[in-house]
PDB file of C-alpha atoms in Angstrom:
ATOM      1  CA  MET A   1      34.344  64.922  44.171  1.00 65.00           C
ATOM      2  CA  SER A   2      36.206  67.982  45.361  1.00 65.00           C
ATOM      3  CA  SER A   3      34.071  68.450  48.543  1.00 67.00           C
ATOM      4  CA  THR A   4      34.723  65.026  49.671  1.00 67.00           C
ATOM      5  CA  LEU A   5      38.282  65.752  49.582  1.00 65.00           C
ATOM      6  CA  VAL A   6      37.650  68.921  51.375  1.00 63.00           C
ATOM      7  CA  SER A   7      35.248  67.359  53.865  1.00 64.00           C
ATOM      8  CA  ASN A   8      38.139  64.221  54.547  1.00 69.00           C
ATOM      9  CA  MET A   9      40.807  66.964  55.351  1.00 81.00           C
ATOM     10  CA  LYS A  10      41.383  67.014  59.198  1.00 87.00           C
ATOM     11  CA  TYR A  11      41.643  70.749  59.029  1.00 91.00           C
ATOM     12  CA  SER A  12      38.992  71.853  56.558  1.00 91.00           C
ATOM     13  CA  ASP A  13      37.449  74.092  59.040  1.00 92.00           C
ATOM     14  CA  SER A  14      40.640  76.374  58.120  1.00 94.00           C
ATOM     15  CA  LEU A  15      38.990  77.064  54.643  1.00 94.00           C
ATOM     16  CA  THR A  16      36.023  78.264  56.240  1.00 94.00           C
ATOM     17  CA  VAL A  17      37.461  80.616  58.639  1.00 95.00           C
ATOM     18  CA  VAL A  18      39.335  81.831  55.405  1.00 95.00           C
ATOM     19  CA  GLY A  19      36.465  82.198  53.608  1.00 95.00           C
ATOM     20  CA  ILE A  20      34.306  84.017  55.836  1.00 95.00           C
ATOM     21  CA  SER A  21      37.466  86.371  56.840  1.00 94.00           C
ATOM     22  CA  ILE A  22      37.588  87.459  52.678  1.00 94.00           C
ATOM     23  CA  CYS A  23      33.741  87.819  52.864  1.00 95.00           C
ATOM     24  CA  THR A  24      34.016  89.888  56.107  1.00 94.00           C
ATOM     25  CA  ALA A  25      36.773  91.990  54.413  1.00 92.00           C
ATOM     26  CA  ILE A  26      34.976  92.926  51.543  1.00 93.00           C
ATOM     27  CA  VAL A  27      31.832  93.830  53.463  1.00 93.00           C
ATOM     28  CA  CYS A  28      34.162  95.731  55.680  1.00 91.00           C
ATOM     29  CA  GLU A  29      35.461  97.642  52.746  1.00 90.00           C
ATOM     30  CA  ALA A  30      32.394  98.289  50.891  1.00 92.00           C
ATOM     31  CA  ILE A  31      30.857  99.982  53.993  1.00 90.00           C
ATOM     32  CA  SER A  32      34.066 101.769  54.693  1.00 88.00           C
ATOM     33  CA  TRP A  33      33.843 103.310  51.116  1.00 88.00           C
ATOM     34  CA  LEU A  34      30.246 104.114  51.555  1.00 88.00           C
ATOM     35  CA  LEU A  35      30.805 105.960  54.693  1.00 85.00           C
ATOM     36  CA  ILE A  36      34.324 107.304  54.813  1.00 85.00           C
ATOM     37  CA  TYR A  37      36.083 107.260  51.464  1.00 85.00           C
ATOM     38  CA  ARG A  38      33.748 108.569  48.914  1.00 86.00           C
ATOM     39  CA  THR A  39      32.880 111.838  51.102  1.00 86.00           C
ATOM     40  CA  SER A  40      34.432 114.839  49.980  1.00 86.00           C
ATOM     41  CA  SER A  41      35.614 115.730  53.815  1.00 83.00           C
ATOM     42  CA  TYR A  42      37.684 112.640  53.482  1.00 84.00           C
ATOM     43  CA  LYS A  43      39.205 113.543  49.976  1.00 85.00           C
ATOM     44  CA  SER A  44      40.464 116.715  50.882  1.00 86.00           C
ATOM     45  CA  LEU A  45      42.004 115.855  54.278  1.00 84.00           C
ATOM     46  CA  LYS A  46      44.006 113.217  52.210  1.00 84.00           C
ATOM     47  CA  SER A  47      45.083 115.737  49.693  1.00 86.00           C
ATOM     48  CA  THR A  48      45.960 118.172  52.297  1.00 84.00           C
ATOM     49  CA  ILE A  49      48.023 115.209  54.254  1.00 85.00           C
ATOM     50  CA  ASP A  50      49.669 114.148  51.049  1.00 83.00           C
ATOM     51  CA  LYS A  51      50.156 117.851  49.914  1.00 84.00           C
ATOM     52  CA  ALA A  52      51.497 118.530  53.243  1.00 82.00           C
ATOM     53  CA  SER A  53      53.830 115.488  53.947  1.00 79.00           C
ATOM     54  CA  LYS A  54      55.580 115.932  50.001  1.00 79.00           C
ATOM     55  CA  LYS A  55      55.911 119.722  50.546  1.00 80.00           C
ATOM     56  CA  LEU A  56      57.815 118.800  54.296  1.00 78.00           C
ATOM     57  CA  GLU A  57      60.203 116.322  52.466  1.00 74.00           C
ATOM     58  CA  THR A  58      60.778 118.976  49.868  1.00 76.00           C
ATOM     59  CA  MET A  59      61.786 121.605  52.876  1.00 75.00           C
ATOM     60  CA  LYS A  60      64.005 119.201  55.203  1.00 70.00           C
ATOM     61  CA  THR A  61      66.042 118.243  52.067  1.00 64.00           C
ATOM     62  CA  THR A  62      69.279 120.208  53.356  1.00 56.00           C
ATOM     63  CA  ASP A  63      71.165 122.509  50.969  1.00 53.00           C
ATOM     64  CA  PRO A  64      74.966 123.214  51.643  1.00 51.00           C
ATOM     65  CA  ASN A  65      75.007 126.322  50.271  1.00 54.00           C
ATOM     66  CA  THR A  66      72.394 127.439  51.983  1.00 52.00           C
ATOM     67  CA  ALA A  67      73.357 130.665  54.181  1.00 50.00           C
ATOM     68  CA  THR A  68      72.339 130.247  58.146  1.00 53.00           C
ATOM     69  CA  THR A  69      69.999 133.018  58.350  1.00 52.00           C
ATOM     70  CA  ILE A  70      67.939 131.371  55.779  1.00 54.00           C
ATOM     71  CA  LYS A  71      68.145 127.718  57.605  1.00 66.00           C
ATOM     72  CA  LYS A  72      66.637 129.493  60.639  1.00 70.00           C
ATOM     73  CA  SER A  73      63.092 130.861  58.802  1.00 74.00           C
ATOM     74  CA  LYS A  74      62.908 127.450  57.023  1.00 75.00           C
ATOM     75  CA  THR A  75      63.277 125.485  60.343  1.00 80.00           C
ATOM     76  CA  LYS A  76      60.063 128.082  61.314  1.00 82.00           C
ATOM     77  CA  LYS A  77      58.153 127.360  58.226  1.00 81.00           C
ATOM     78  CA  ILE A  78      59.129 123.248  58.632  1.00 81.00           C
ATOM     79  CA  ASP A  79      57.378 123.898  61.978  1.00 84.00           C
ATOM     80  CA  ARG A  80      54.699 125.188  60.726  1.00 84.00           C
ATOM     81  CA  VAL A  81      54.095 122.659  58.055  1.00 83.00           C
ATOM     82  CA  GLU A  82      54.399 119.594  60.403  1.00 84.00           C
ATOM     83  CA  SER A  83      51.684 120.912  62.851  1.00 86.00           C
ATOM     84  CA  SER A  84      49.678 121.651  59.788  1.00 84.00           C
ATOM     85  CA  LEU A  85      50.113 117.952  58.779  1.00 84.00           C
ATOM     86  CA  LYS A  86      49.841 116.686  62.732  1.00 86.00           C
ATOM     87  CA  GLU A  87      46.090 118.632  62.757  1.00 86.00           C
ATOM     88  CA  SER A  88      45.064 117.447  59.445  1.00 84.00           C
ATOM     89  CA  SER A  89      46.158 113.777  60.696  1.00 84.00           C
ATOM     90  CA  ARG A  90      44.307 114.515  63.900  1.00 87.00           C
ATOM     91  CA  ASP A  91      41.237 115.074  62.088  1.00 84.00           C
ATOM     92  CA  LEU A  92      41.531 112.476  59.134  1.00 82.00           C
ATOM     93  CA  SER A  93      41.578 110.199  62.140  1.00 83.00           C
ATOM     94  CA  MET A  94      38.476 112.085  64.205  1.00 82.00           C
ATOM     95  CA  PHE A  95      36.588 111.670  60.708  1.00 78.00           C
ATOM     96  CA  LYS A  96      37.349 107.901  60.461  1.00 80.00           C
ATOM     97  CA  PHE A  97      36.466 107.206  64.325  1.00 80.00           C
ATOM     98  CA  LYS A  98      33.024 108.519  63.861  1.00 72.00           C
ATOM     99  CA  SER A  99      32.251 106.488  60.945  1.00 73.00           C
ATOM    100  CA  GLY A 100      34.360 103.318  61.711  1.00 82.00           C
ATOM    101  CA  GLY A 101      31.531 102.047  64.507  1.00 86.00           C
ATOM    102  CA  VAL A 102      29.706 100.346  61.788  1.00 87.00           C
ATOM    103  CA  VAL A 103      32.569  98.686  60.631  1.00 88.00           C
ATOM    104  CA  ALA A 104      33.565  97.639  64.265  1.00 89.00           C
ATOM    105  CA  LEU A 105      30.319  96.369  64.793  1.00 90.00           C
ATOM    106  CA  VAL A 106      30.312  93.739  61.675  1.00 91.00           C
ATOM    107  CA  LEU A 107      33.658  92.641  62.767  1.00 91.00           C
ATOM    108  CA  PHE A 108      32.203  92.018  66.651  1.00 91.00           C
ATOM    109  CA  MET A 109      29.284  90.144  64.779  1.00 93.00           C
ATOM    110  CA  VAL A 110      31.697  88.147  62.664  1.00 94.00           C
ATOM    111  CA  PHE A 111      34.088  87.368  65.567  1.00 93.00           C
ATOM    112  CA  GLY A 112      31.179  85.987  67.608  1.00 94.00           C
ATOM    113  CA  LEU A 113      29.773  83.692  65.098  1.00 93.00           C
ATOM    114  CA  LEU A 114      33.057  82.333  64.298  1.00 93.00           C
ATOM    115  CA  ASN A 115      33.595  81.856  68.191  1.00 93.00           C
ATOM    116  CA  SER A 116      30.603  80.230  68.347  1.00 94.00           C
ATOM    117  CA  LEU A 117      31.279  77.681  65.616  1.00 92.00           C
ATOM    118  CA  PHE A 118      34.751  76.752  66.509  1.00 93.00           C
ATOM    119  CA  GLU A 119      35.125  77.397  70.303  1.00 90.00           C
ATOM    120  CA  GLY A 120      37.371  74.752  71.814  1.00 91.00           C
ATOM    121  CA  LYS A 121      38.128  73.226  68.087  1.00 93.00           C
ATOM    122  CA  ALA A 122      41.684  73.365  66.526  1.00 94.00           C
ATOM    123  CA  VAL A 123      41.193  74.861  63.157  1.00 95.00           C
ATOM    124  CA  ALA A 124      44.513  74.437  61.773  1.00 96.00           C
ATOM    125  CA  LYS A 125      48.046  72.915  62.605  1.00 96.00           C
ATOM    126  CA  ILE A 126      50.980  75.831  63.325  1.00 96.00           C
ATOM    127  CA  PRO A 127      54.162  74.099  61.764  1.00 97.00           C
ATOM    128  CA  PHE A 128      55.983  75.427  64.409  1.00 96.00           C
ATOM    129  CA  VAL A 129      55.765  76.322  68.352  1.00 96.00           C
ATOM    130  CA  PRO A 130      54.982  79.845  68.806  1.00 95.00           C
ATOM    131  CA  ILE A 131      56.541  81.926  71.559  1.00 94.00           C
ATOM    132  CA  LYS A 132      54.667  82.104  74.514  1.00 94.00           C
ATOM    133  CA  LEU A 133      53.118  85.491  74.145  1.00 94.00           C
ATOM    134  CA  VAL A 134      51.938  84.212  70.884  1.00 95.00           C
ATOM    135  CA  GLN A 135      50.433  81.093  72.655  1.00 95.00           C
ATOM    136  CA  LYS A 136      47.954  82.965  74.382  1.00 93.00           C
ATOM    137  CA  MET A 137      46.281  83.776  71.046  1.00 93.00           C
ATOM    138  CA  SER A 138      46.855  80.864  69.231  1.00 95.00           C
ATOM    139  CA  HIS A 139      46.111  78.147  71.769  1.00 94.00           C
ATOM    140  CA  ARG A 140      43.002  80.119  72.844  1.00 91.00           C
ATOM    141  CA  GLY A 141      40.155  77.839  74.098  1.00 91.00           C
ATOM    142  CA  LEU A 142      41.832  74.547  73.311  1.00 93.00           C
ATOM    143  CA  SER A 143      42.444  71.941  75.906  1.00 91.00           C
ATOM    144  CA  GLY A 144      45.467  69.695  76.068  1.00 91.00           C
ATOM    145  CA  ASP A 145      49.480  70.825  75.771  1.00 91.00           C
ATOM    146  CA  ASP A 146      50.064  70.505  72.107  1.00 93.00           C
ATOM    147  CA  MET A 147      51.357  74.132  71.224  1.00 94.00           C
ATOM    148  CA  THR A 148      51.349  73.666  67.699  1.00 95.00           C
ATOM    149  CA  ASP A 149      47.252  73.492  67.583  1.00 95.00           C
ATOM    150  CA  CYS A 150      46.002  76.627  66.039  1.00 95.00           C
ATOM    151  CA  SER A 151      42.674  78.167  67.426  1.00 95.00           C
ATOM    152  CA  MET A 152      40.520  80.083  64.987  1.00 95.00           C
ATOM    153  CA  ALA A 153      41.088  83.404  67.086  1.00 94.00           C
ATOM    154  CA  PHE A 154      45.151  83.430  65.837  1.00 95.00           C
ATOM    155  CA  LEU A 155      43.804  82.325  62.169  1.00 95.00           C
ATOM    156  CA  TYR A 156      41.205  84.870  61.682  1.00 94.00           C
ATOM    157  CA  PHE A 157      43.805  87.493  63.071  1.00 94.00           C
ATOM    158  CA  LEU A 158      46.245  86.267  60.525  1.00 95.00           C
ATOM    159  CA  CYS A 159      43.094  86.505  57.926  1.00 95.00           C
ATOM    160  CA  SER A 160      42.227  90.074  59.025  1.00 92.00           C
ATOM    161  CA  ILE A 161      45.669  91.515  58.681  1.00 92.00           C
ATOM    162  CA  SER A 162      46.839  89.900  55.529  1.00 95.00           C
ATOM    163  CA  ILE A 163      43.516  89.811  53.907  1.00 94.00           C
ATOM    164  CA  ARG A 164      42.301  93.418  54.784  1.00 91.00           C
ATOM    165  CA  THR A 165      45.619  95.365  54.252  1.00 92.00           C
ATOM    166  CA  ASN A 166      46.174  93.802  50.955  1.00 94.00           C
ATOM    167  CA  LEU A 167      42.530  94.809  50.054  1.00 93.00           C
ATOM    168  CA  GLN A 168      43.227  98.637  51.163  1.00 91.00           C
ATOM    169  CA  LYS A 169      46.095  98.788  49.603  1.00 92.00           C
ATOM    170  CA  PHE A 170      44.573  97.234  46.138  1.00 92.00           C
ATOM    171  CA  LEU A 171      41.656  99.308  46.184  1.00 89.00           C
ATOM    172  CA  GLY A 172      43.547 102.586  47.054  1.00 85.00           C
ATOM    173  CA  PHE A 173      42.067 103.067  50.453  1.00 81.00           C
ATOM    174  CA  SER A 174      45.100 102.828  52.715  1.00 77.00           C
ATOM    175  CA  PRO A 175      45.879 105.599  54.811  1.00 72.00           C
ATOM    176  CA  PRO A 176      48.182 108.213  53.211  1.00 67.00           C
ATOM    177  CA  ARG A 177      52.016 107.766  53.964  1.00 69.00           C
ATOM    178  CA  GLY A 178      52.494 111.153  55.677  1.00 60.00           C
ATOM    179  CA  ALA A 179      49.580 110.568  58.355  1.00 55.00           C
ATOM    180  CA  ALA A 180      50.506 110.186  61.536  1.00 46.00           C
ATOM    181  CA  GLY A 181      50.572 106.829  62.937  1.00 46.00           C
ATOM    182  CA  ALA A 182      51.832 105.147  59.935  1.00 45.00           C
ATOM    183  CA  GLY A 183      54.707 103.349  61.720  1.00 44.00           C
ATOM    184  CA  LEU A 184      56.703 100.465  61.563  1.00 42.00           C
ATOM    185  CA  PHE A 185      54.423  97.959  61.044  1.00 47.00           C
ATOM    186  CA  PRO A 186      51.340  99.653  59.061  1.00 49.00           C
ATOM    187  CA  MET A 187      47.917  97.787  60.213  1.00 51.00           C
ATOM    188  CA  PRO A 188      44.968  97.662  58.326  1.00 57.00           C
ATOM    189  CA  ASP A 189      43.524 101.058  58.838  1.00 51.00           C
ATOM    190  CA  PRO A 190      42.262 101.206  62.336  1.00 46.00           C
ATOM    191  CA  LYS A 191      39.777 103.671  62.113  1.00 44.00           C
ATOM    192  CA  SER A 192      38.007 101.561  59.942  1.00 45.00           C
ATOM    193  CA  ASN A 193      38.015  98.514  62.428  1.00 42.00           C
TER     194      ASN A 193
ATOM    195  CA  MET B   1      32.286 128.235  43.365  1.00 48.00           C
ATOM    196  CA  ARG B   2      34.594 128.454  40.385  1.00 45.00           C
ATOM    197  CA  GLU B   3      37.825 128.040  43.089  1.00 43.00           C
ATOM    198  CA  ARG B   4      36.510 125.039  44.304  1.00 42.00           C
ATOM    199  CA  LYS B   5      35.919 123.853  40.538  1.00 39.00           C
ATOM    200  CA  SER B   6      39.454 124.547  40.162  1.00 41.00           C
ATOM    201  CA  VAL B   7      40.883 123.200  43.087  1.00 40.00           C
ATOM    202  CA  LYS B   8      38.912 119.970  42.450  1.00 41.00           C
ATOM    203  CA  PHE B   9      39.920 119.930  38.675  1.00 41.00           C
ATOM    204  CA  ASN B  10      43.687 120.393  40.508  1.00 44.00           C
ATOM    205  CA  LEU B  11      43.387 117.671  42.729  1.00 44.00           C
ATOM    206  CA  GLN B  12      41.968 114.696  39.983  1.00 46.00           C
ATOM    207  CA  LYS B  13      44.561 115.985  37.809  1.00 45.00           C
ATOM    208  CA  GLN B  14      47.473 115.146  40.692  1.00 47.00           C
ATOM    209  CA  GLU B  15      45.486 112.015  41.454  1.00 47.00           C
ATOM    210  CA  HIS B  16      46.393 111.130  37.502  1.00 45.00           C
ATOM    211  CA  GLN B  17      49.598 111.832  37.802  1.00 47.00           C
ATOM    212  CA  ASN B  18      50.040 110.153  41.046  1.00 46.00           C
ATOM    213  CA  GLY B  19      50.120 107.042  39.387  1.00 46.00           C
ATOM    214  CA  HIS B  20      46.905 105.498  40.140  1.00 48.00           C
ATOM    215  CA  LEU B  21      45.628 105.826  36.790  1.00 42.00           C
ATOM    216  CA  SER B  22      48.949 106.327  34.508  1.00 53.00           C
ATOM    217  CA  PRO B  23      50.101 103.205  32.863  1.00 56.00           C
ATOM    218  CA  PHE B  24      52.909 101.334  34.686  1.00 60.00           C
ATOM    219  CA  LYS B  25      55.511 100.117  32.541  1.00 72.00           C
ATOM    220  CA  VAL B  26      57.039  96.617  33.428  1.00 80.00           C
ATOM    221  CA  ALA B  27      60.443  97.633  32.010  1.00 80.00           C
ATOM    222  CA  LYS B  28      60.637 100.616  34.881  1.00 82.00           C
ATOM    223  CA  LEU B  29      61.284  97.771  37.510  1.00 84.00           C
ATOM    224  CA  PHE B  30      64.240  96.884  36.237  1.00 84.00           C
ATOM    225  CA  ASP B  31      65.539 100.249  35.094  1.00 82.00           C
ATOM    226  CA  PRO B  32      68.120 101.796  36.987  1.00 80.00           C
ATOM    227  CA  ASP B  33      67.993 104.926  35.709  1.00 82.00           C
ATOM    228  CA  ALA B  34      64.142 105.728  36.114  1.00 81.00           C
ATOM    229  CA  THR B  35      62.823 108.058  38.505  1.00 82.00           C
ATOM    230  CA  TRP B  36      60.574 107.096  41.332  1.00 82.00           C
ATOM    231  CA  ASP B  37      58.021 108.434  43.296  1.00 81.00           C
ATOM    232  CA  LYS B  38      57.778 107.855  47.234  1.00 83.00           C
ATOM    233  CA  ASP B  39      54.720 106.193  46.872  1.00 85.00           C
ATOM    234  CA  GLN B  40      54.802 104.361  43.757  1.00 88.00           C
ATOM    235  CA  LEU B  41      58.488 102.580  45.128  1.00 91.00           C
ATOM    236  CA  GLY B  42      56.248 101.969  48.439  1.00 91.00           C
ATOM    237  CA  ASP B  43      53.529 100.305  46.537  1.00 92.00           C
ATOM    238  CA  VAL B  44      56.022  98.185  44.301  1.00 93.00           C
ATOM    239  CA  LEU B  45      58.274  97.190  47.588  1.00 95.00           C
ATOM    240  CA  HIS B  46      54.822  96.183  49.547  1.00 95.00           C
ATOM    241  CA  TRP B  47      53.748  94.214  46.526  1.00 95.00           C
ATOM    242  CA  ILE B  48      57.076  92.365  46.001  1.00 95.00           C
ATOM    243  CA  ARG B  49      56.864  91.265  49.803  1.00 96.00           C
ATOM    244  CA  GLN B  50      53.250  89.949  49.575  1.00 97.00           C
ATOM    245  CA  SER B  51      54.605  88.117  46.614  1.00 97.00           C
ATOM    246  CA  LEU B  52      57.470  86.628  48.552  1.00 97.00           C
ATOM    247  CA  ALA B  53      55.007  85.879  51.216  1.00 97.00           C
ATOM    248  CA  LEU B  54      52.805  84.096  49.183  1.00 97.00           C
ATOM    249  CA  VAL B  55      55.527  81.991  47.009  1.00 97.00           C
ATOM    250  CA  CYS B  56      57.471  81.210  50.650  1.00 97.00           C
ATOM    251  CA  GLY B  57      54.422  80.241  52.358  1.00 97.00           C
ATOM    252  CA  LEU B  58      53.238  77.405  49.637  1.00 97.00           C
ATOM    253  CA  LEU B  59      56.605  76.214  49.292  1.00 97.00           C
ATOM    254  CA  TRP B  60      57.390  75.858  53.125  1.00 97.00           C
ATOM    255  CA  GLY B  61      53.878  74.357  53.700  1.00 97.00           C
ATOM    256  CA  ALA B  62      54.198  71.945  50.996  1.00 96.00           C
ATOM    257  CA  ILE B  63      57.512  70.354  51.381  1.00 95.00           C
ATOM    258  CA  PRO B  64      56.830  70.868  54.550  1.00 95.00           C
ATOM    259  CA  LEU B  65      59.298  72.845  56.231  1.00 96.00           C
ATOM    260  CA  VAL B  66      58.877  72.820  60.192  1.00 96.00           C
ATOM    261  CA  GLY B  67      59.770  74.684  62.880  1.00 96.00           C
ATOM    262  CA  GLY B  68      60.882  78.599  63.961  1.00 95.00           C
ATOM    263  CA  ILE B  69      63.886  79.000  61.849  1.00 96.00           C
ATOM    264  CA  TRP B  70      62.118  78.448  58.643  1.00 97.00           C
ATOM    265  CA  PHE B  71      60.126  81.695  59.726  1.00 97.00           C
ATOM    266  CA  ILE B  72      63.481  83.613  60.855  1.00 96.00           C
ATOM    267  CA  LEU B  73      64.846  82.855  57.433  1.00 97.00           C
ATOM    268  CA  PHE B  74      61.710  83.919  55.349  1.00 97.00           C
ATOM    269  CA  PHE B  75      62.070  87.166  57.078  1.00 97.00           C
ATOM    270  CA  LEU B  76      65.851  87.609  56.238  1.00 97.00           C
ATOM    271  CA  LEU B  77      65.303  86.394  52.698  1.00 97.00           C
ATOM    272  CA  SER B  78      62.639  88.521  52.018  1.00 97.00           C
ATOM    273  CA  SER B  79      64.246  91.454  53.535  1.00 96.00           C
ATOM    274  CA  GLY B  80      67.570  90.776  51.745  1.00 96.00           C
ATOM    275  CA  ILE B  81      65.468  90.438  48.274  1.00 96.00           C
ATOM    276  CA  ILE B  82      64.023  93.762  48.934  1.00 96.00           C
ATOM    277  CA  TYR B  83      67.415  95.457  49.787  1.00 95.00           C
ATOM    278  CA  ALA B  84      69.185  93.784  46.936  1.00 95.00           C
ATOM    279  CA  TYR B  85      66.039  94.947  44.689  1.00 94.00           C
ATOM    280  CA  TYR B  86      66.050  98.539  45.442  1.00 93.00           C
ATOM    281  CA  ALA B  87      69.912  99.199  46.597  1.00 92.00           C
ATOM    282  CA  LEU B  88      71.296  96.850  43.340  1.00 91.00           C
ATOM    283  CA  VAL B  89      68.847  96.435  40.850  1.00 91.00           C
ATOM    284  CA  LEU B  90      67.015 100.042  40.835  1.00 90.00           C
ATOM    285  CA  LYS B  91      70.124 101.715  42.332  1.00 89.00           C
ATOM    286  CA  ILE B  92      67.911 104.220  44.562  1.00 88.00           C
ATOM    287  CA  ASP B  93      69.790 106.460  47.027  1.00 87.00           C
ATOM    288  CA  GLU B  94      67.574 105.359  50.365  1.00 84.00           C
ATOM    289  CA  GLU B  95      67.865 108.494  51.809  1.00 85.00           C
ATOM    290  CA  ASP B  96      65.667 110.540  49.278  1.00 83.00           C
ATOM    291  CA  PHE B  97      63.046 107.895  50.366  1.00 85.00           C
ATOM    292  CA  GLY B  98      63.395 108.071  54.233  1.00 84.00           C
ATOM    293  CA  GLY B  99      66.303 105.612  54.929  1.00 88.00           C
ATOM    294  CA  HIS B 100      66.962 101.856  54.660  1.00 90.00           C
ATOM    295  CA  GLY B 101      64.345 101.272  57.597  1.00 91.00           C
ATOM    296  CA  ALA B 102      61.293 102.887  55.584  1.00 90.00           C
ATOM    297  CA  LEU B 103      61.699 101.045  52.741  1.00 91.00           C
ATOM    298  CA  LEU B 104      62.405  97.829  54.473  1.00 93.00           C
ATOM    299  CA  GLN B 105      59.286  98.010  56.245  1.00 92.00           C
ATOM    300  CA  GLU B 106      56.944  98.709  53.679  1.00 91.00           C
ATOM    301  CA  GLY B 107      54.291  95.931  53.686  1.00 93.00           C
ATOM    302  CA  LEU B 108      56.147  94.045  56.340  1.00 95.00           C
ATOM    303  CA  PHE B 109      53.526  93.387  58.987  1.00 95.00           C
ATOM    304  CA  ALA B 110      51.183  92.535  55.961  1.00 95.00           C
ATOM    305  CA  SER B 111      53.856  90.231  54.605  1.00 97.00           C
ATOM    306  CA  ILE B 112      54.405  88.299  57.526  1.00 97.00           C
ATOM    307  CA  SER B 113      51.104  87.903  58.340  1.00 97.00           C
ATOM    308  CA  LEU B 114      50.532  86.849  54.799  1.00 97.00           C
ATOM    309  CA  PHE B 115      53.367  83.836  54.846  1.00 98.00           C
ATOM    310  CA  LEU B 116      52.189  82.621  58.120  1.00 97.00           C
ATOM    311  CA  LEU B 117      48.939  82.045  57.129  1.00 97.00           C
ATOM    312  CA  THR B 118      49.903  80.621  53.774  1.00 97.00           C
ATOM    313  CA  TRP B 119      52.295  78.284  55.753  1.00 98.00           C
ATOM    314  CA  ILE B 120      49.951  77.253  57.886  1.00 97.00           C
ATOM    315  CA  LEU B 121      46.789  76.568  55.797  1.00 96.00           C
ATOM    316  CA  VAL B 122      49.213  74.515  53.080  1.00 97.00           C
ATOM    317  CA  TYR B 123      50.976  72.428  55.863  1.00 96.00           C
ATOM    318  CA  SER B 124      47.788  71.615  57.560  1.00 96.00           C
ATOM    319  CA  LEU B 125      45.339  70.993  54.316  1.00 94.00           C
ATOM    320  CA  GLY B 126      48.220  68.928  52.923  1.00 92.00           C
ATOM    321  CA  HIS B 127      49.761  67.311  55.381  1.00 91.00           C
ATOM    322  CA  PHE B 128      46.995  66.194  57.866  1.00 90.00           C
TER     323      PHE B 128
END
């Protein structure tokens, strides 16, 4: 009865996209764990970054009673810790980049599969008209002028960001906060893509 | 070899103390006198944002609420709740945690994506 209900829904294909995205996210994180997260190199780099960023925070806390001469030497120490942090972050990125190729291949193949299944088909309805920039993705490959029709690409994009970011967070695989590049909008760990 | 083992032990001990394995009391979430580690607070704010995104997406899609204004409303509502939580409930000094920007952006992008995903799915499946 439930399968009849689902198949009667006009946009039941959206559930297929979400289901495949969830499975892909799990597979990608499993591959990342195998190739990246369980290695001693990754663990030691992450620990180094955590320690350095915490040390940097402590050193940057200003003390009004500190003499000027002491502040100058402190500035030099801060610079040293900062460059060490940048170097460790760069090493971490390089390390993940080398191992992330397999995950990138899986994502590419899954996107290709979804594209072949749903090309030219609206898989969902957006409850508002997106801005022009977003329409390039949300209306990708769709015919007609109804900009509230949602393409597979846009739905897959939303699934990837939300599911993978939260899965990484839940499993503790998010990049350390002190790492360079953890900016305003932290994406799912890009080097795992 | 011995140094490596002691470093490894210290790393494991630090991981344990970082909160990944230590018990997390729910009461701490509403205690203005509690002390917060930057990572712990960041994680709490992240998950609060995701919960808000899920709830709002389900509600907006079920009613349904249609129009871009509701997206802006969600953004303002979730940011307002996060701000009220850390400033009024926890009463923390944002300067100790990187400022308002750092706290407000915790989990922001993921929550926007999750909200849009939930809103679109519930709207599409429930009303067509």
